[in-house]
């Protein structure tokens, strides 16, 4: 019933930009909390950004604040992560996670996860 699909990853040079997409079916993202996470080899999973339902309050980890922007398109039932000024340390698999019928994105656990999309920042 619920399916989360990320896309938009790839290879980019340091200082470049990339936009990730998270498309959901079986759940209305306008009424859900959505989080972006990433995990590099040998490292723990890290929460980097999230957006709350309805009003759309956003949060960012200090490592990406000022460089990444999360947004939601209700008509397309899609959440985006715009990544600018990319650094080699941003290299990781990026995951989109959804918790339906939830407002606060920064305190919730997430039941639905996408398959992940690889982002590699290298010259």
Short mmCIF file of C-alpha atoms in Angstrom, two decimals:
data_model
loop_
_atom_site.label_atom_id
_atom_site.label_comp_id
_atom_site.label_asym_id
_atom_site.label_seq_id
_atom_site.Cartn_x
_atom_site.Cartn_y
_atom_site.Cartn_z
CA UNK A 1 0.00 0.00 0.00
CA UNK A 2 2.69 2.51 1.02
CA UNK A 3 5.69 2.95 -1.25
CA UNK A 4 8.51 5.49 -0.97
CA UNK A 5 10.89 5.99 -3.91
CA UNK A 6 13.97 8.24 -3.91
CA UNK A 7 15.78 9.38 -7.03
CA UNK A 8 18.25 12.00 -8.23
CA UNK A 9 21.51 10.69 -6.82
CA UNK A 10 24.69 10.50 -8.83
CA UNK A 11 28.27 11.71 -9.20
CA UNK A 12 28.99 15.42 -8.77
CA UNK A 13 32.16 17.50 -8.33
CA UNK A 14 32.88 19.38 -5.08
CA UNK A 15 31.00 22.67 -5.06
CA UNK A 16 28.32 21.30 -7.35
CA UNK A 17 24.60 20.82 -6.81
CA UNK A 18 22.15 17.94 -6.85
CA UNK A 19 18.41 17.62 -6.18
CA UNK A 20 16.95 14.48 -4.65
CA UNK A 21 13.27 13.56 -5.02
CA UNK A 22 11.07 11.46 -2.73
CA UNK A 23 7.80 10.30 -4.34
CA UNK A 24 5.18 8.62 -2.17
CA UNK A 25 2.17 6.44 -2.97
CA UNK A 26 -0.41 5.18 -0.49
CA UNK A 27 0.20 8.11 1.87
CA UNK A 28 -0.47 11.84 1.59
CA UNK A 29 2.73 13.71 2.39
CA UNK A 30 0.89 16.91 3.27
CA UNK A 31 -0.25 15.16 6.47
CA UNK A 32 3.00 13.33 7.18
CA UNK A 33 6.35 14.07 8.74
CA UNK A 34 9.20 13.45 6.29
CA UNK A 35 12.89 13.05 7.05
CA UNK A 36 16.04 12.75 4.96
CA UNK A 37 18.81 10.53 6.32
CA UNK A 38 22.20 9.45 5.02
CA UNK A 39 24.66 6.68 5.76
CA UNK A 40 28.27 6.40 4.64
CA UNK A 41 30.21 3.09 4.69
CA UNK A 42 31.33 2.26 8.23
CA UNK A 43 29.34 5.16 9.70
CA UNK A 44 26.09 5.39 11.63
CA UNK A 45 22.93 6.63 9.95
CA UNK A 46 22.62 10.41 10.28
CA UNK A 47 19.48 12.54 10.19
CA UNK A 48 20.20 15.58 8.02
CA UNK A 49 16.85 17.30 7.44
CA UNK A 50 13.12 16.98 8.01
CA UNK A 51 9.86 18.79 7.32
CA UNK A 52 6.72 18.75 9.46
CA UNK A 53 3.22 18.30 8.07
CA UNK A 54 0.79 21.07 7.07
CA UNK A 55 2.70 24.29 7.83
CA UNK A 56 5.98 22.67 6.85
CA UNK A 57 8.40 23.67 9.61
CA UNK A 58 11.90 22.54 8.62
CA UNK A 59 14.99 21.37 10.50
CA UNK A 60 18.59 20.85 9.41
CA UNK A 61 21.68 19.23 10.87
CA UNK A 62 24.52 21.68 11.47
CA UNK A 63 26.65 19.87 8.91
CA UNK A 64 24.27 20.79 6.07
CA UNK A 65 22.60 24.00 7.30
CA UNK A 66 22.89 26.78 4.73
CA UNK A 67 23.70 24.34 1.93
CA UNK A 68 20.68 21.99 1.79
CA UNK A 69 17.00 22.90 1.45
CA UNK A 70 14.03 20.58 2.01
CA UNK A 71 10.68 21.35 0.35
CA UNK A 72 7.33 19.71 -0.39
CA UNK A 73 5.09 19.81 -3.48
CA UNK A 74 1.62 18.76 -2.34
CA UNK A 75 0.20 18.55 -5.87
CA UNK A 76 2.87 16.02 -6.85
CA UNK A 77 2.98 14.30 -3.43
CA UNK A 78 6.74 14.73 -3.57
CA UNK A 79 9.45 15.99 -1.20
CA UNK A 80 12.74 17.38 -2.49
CA UNK A 81 16.19 17.89 -1.03
CA UNK A 82 18.16 20.57 -2.87
CA UNK A 83 21.87 20.13 -2.14
CA UNK A 84 24.29 22.96 -2.98
CA UNK A 85 28.00 23.52 -2.34
CA UNK A 86 28.52 19.77 -2.03
CA UNK A 87 31.59 18.45 -0.23
CA UNK A 88 33.32 15.05 -0.40
CA UNK A 89 32.09 14.31 3.14
CA UNK A 90 28.51 14.48 1.80
CA UNK A 91 29.14 11.18 -0.01
CA UNK A 92 26.63 8.62 1.29
CA UNK A 93 23.45 6.72 0.53
CA UNK A 94 20.51 9.06 1.11
CA UNK A 95 17.17 7.78 2.40
CA UNK A 96 13.71 9.34 2.57
CA UNK A 97 11.52 8.33 5.52
CA UNK A 98 7.81 9.01 6.19
CA UNK A 99 5.60 8.91 9.26
CA UNK A 100 1.93 9.36 8.35
CA UNK A 101 -0.54 11.48 10.34
CA UNK A 102 2.29 13.11 12.28
CA UNK A 103 3.16 16.79 12.66
CA UNK A 104 6.53 16.99 14.46
CA UNK A 105 9.27 15.64 12.24
CA UNK A 106 12.16 16.18 14.67
CA UNK A 107 10.83 13.90 17.44
CA UNK A 108 9.02 11.08 15.61
CA UNK A 109 10.19 7.66 14.58
CA UNK A 110 9.64 6.64 10.95
CA UNK A 111 7.76 3.56 9.73
CA UNK A 112 8.22 3.86 5.95
CA UNK A 113 11.57 4.09 4.17
CA UNK A 114 12.72 4.31 0.59
CA UNK A 115 15.40 2.13 -0.98
CA UNK A 116 18.07 4.83 -0.92
CA UNK A 117 19.94 6.73 -3.62
CA UNK A 118 23.73 7.02 -3.87
CA UNK A 119 25.36 10.47 -3.81
CA UNK A 120 29.08 10.65 -4.59
CA UNK A 121 31.01 13.94 -4.40
CA UNK A 122 34.43 13.62 -6.01
CA UNK A 123 36.69 15.35 -8.51
#
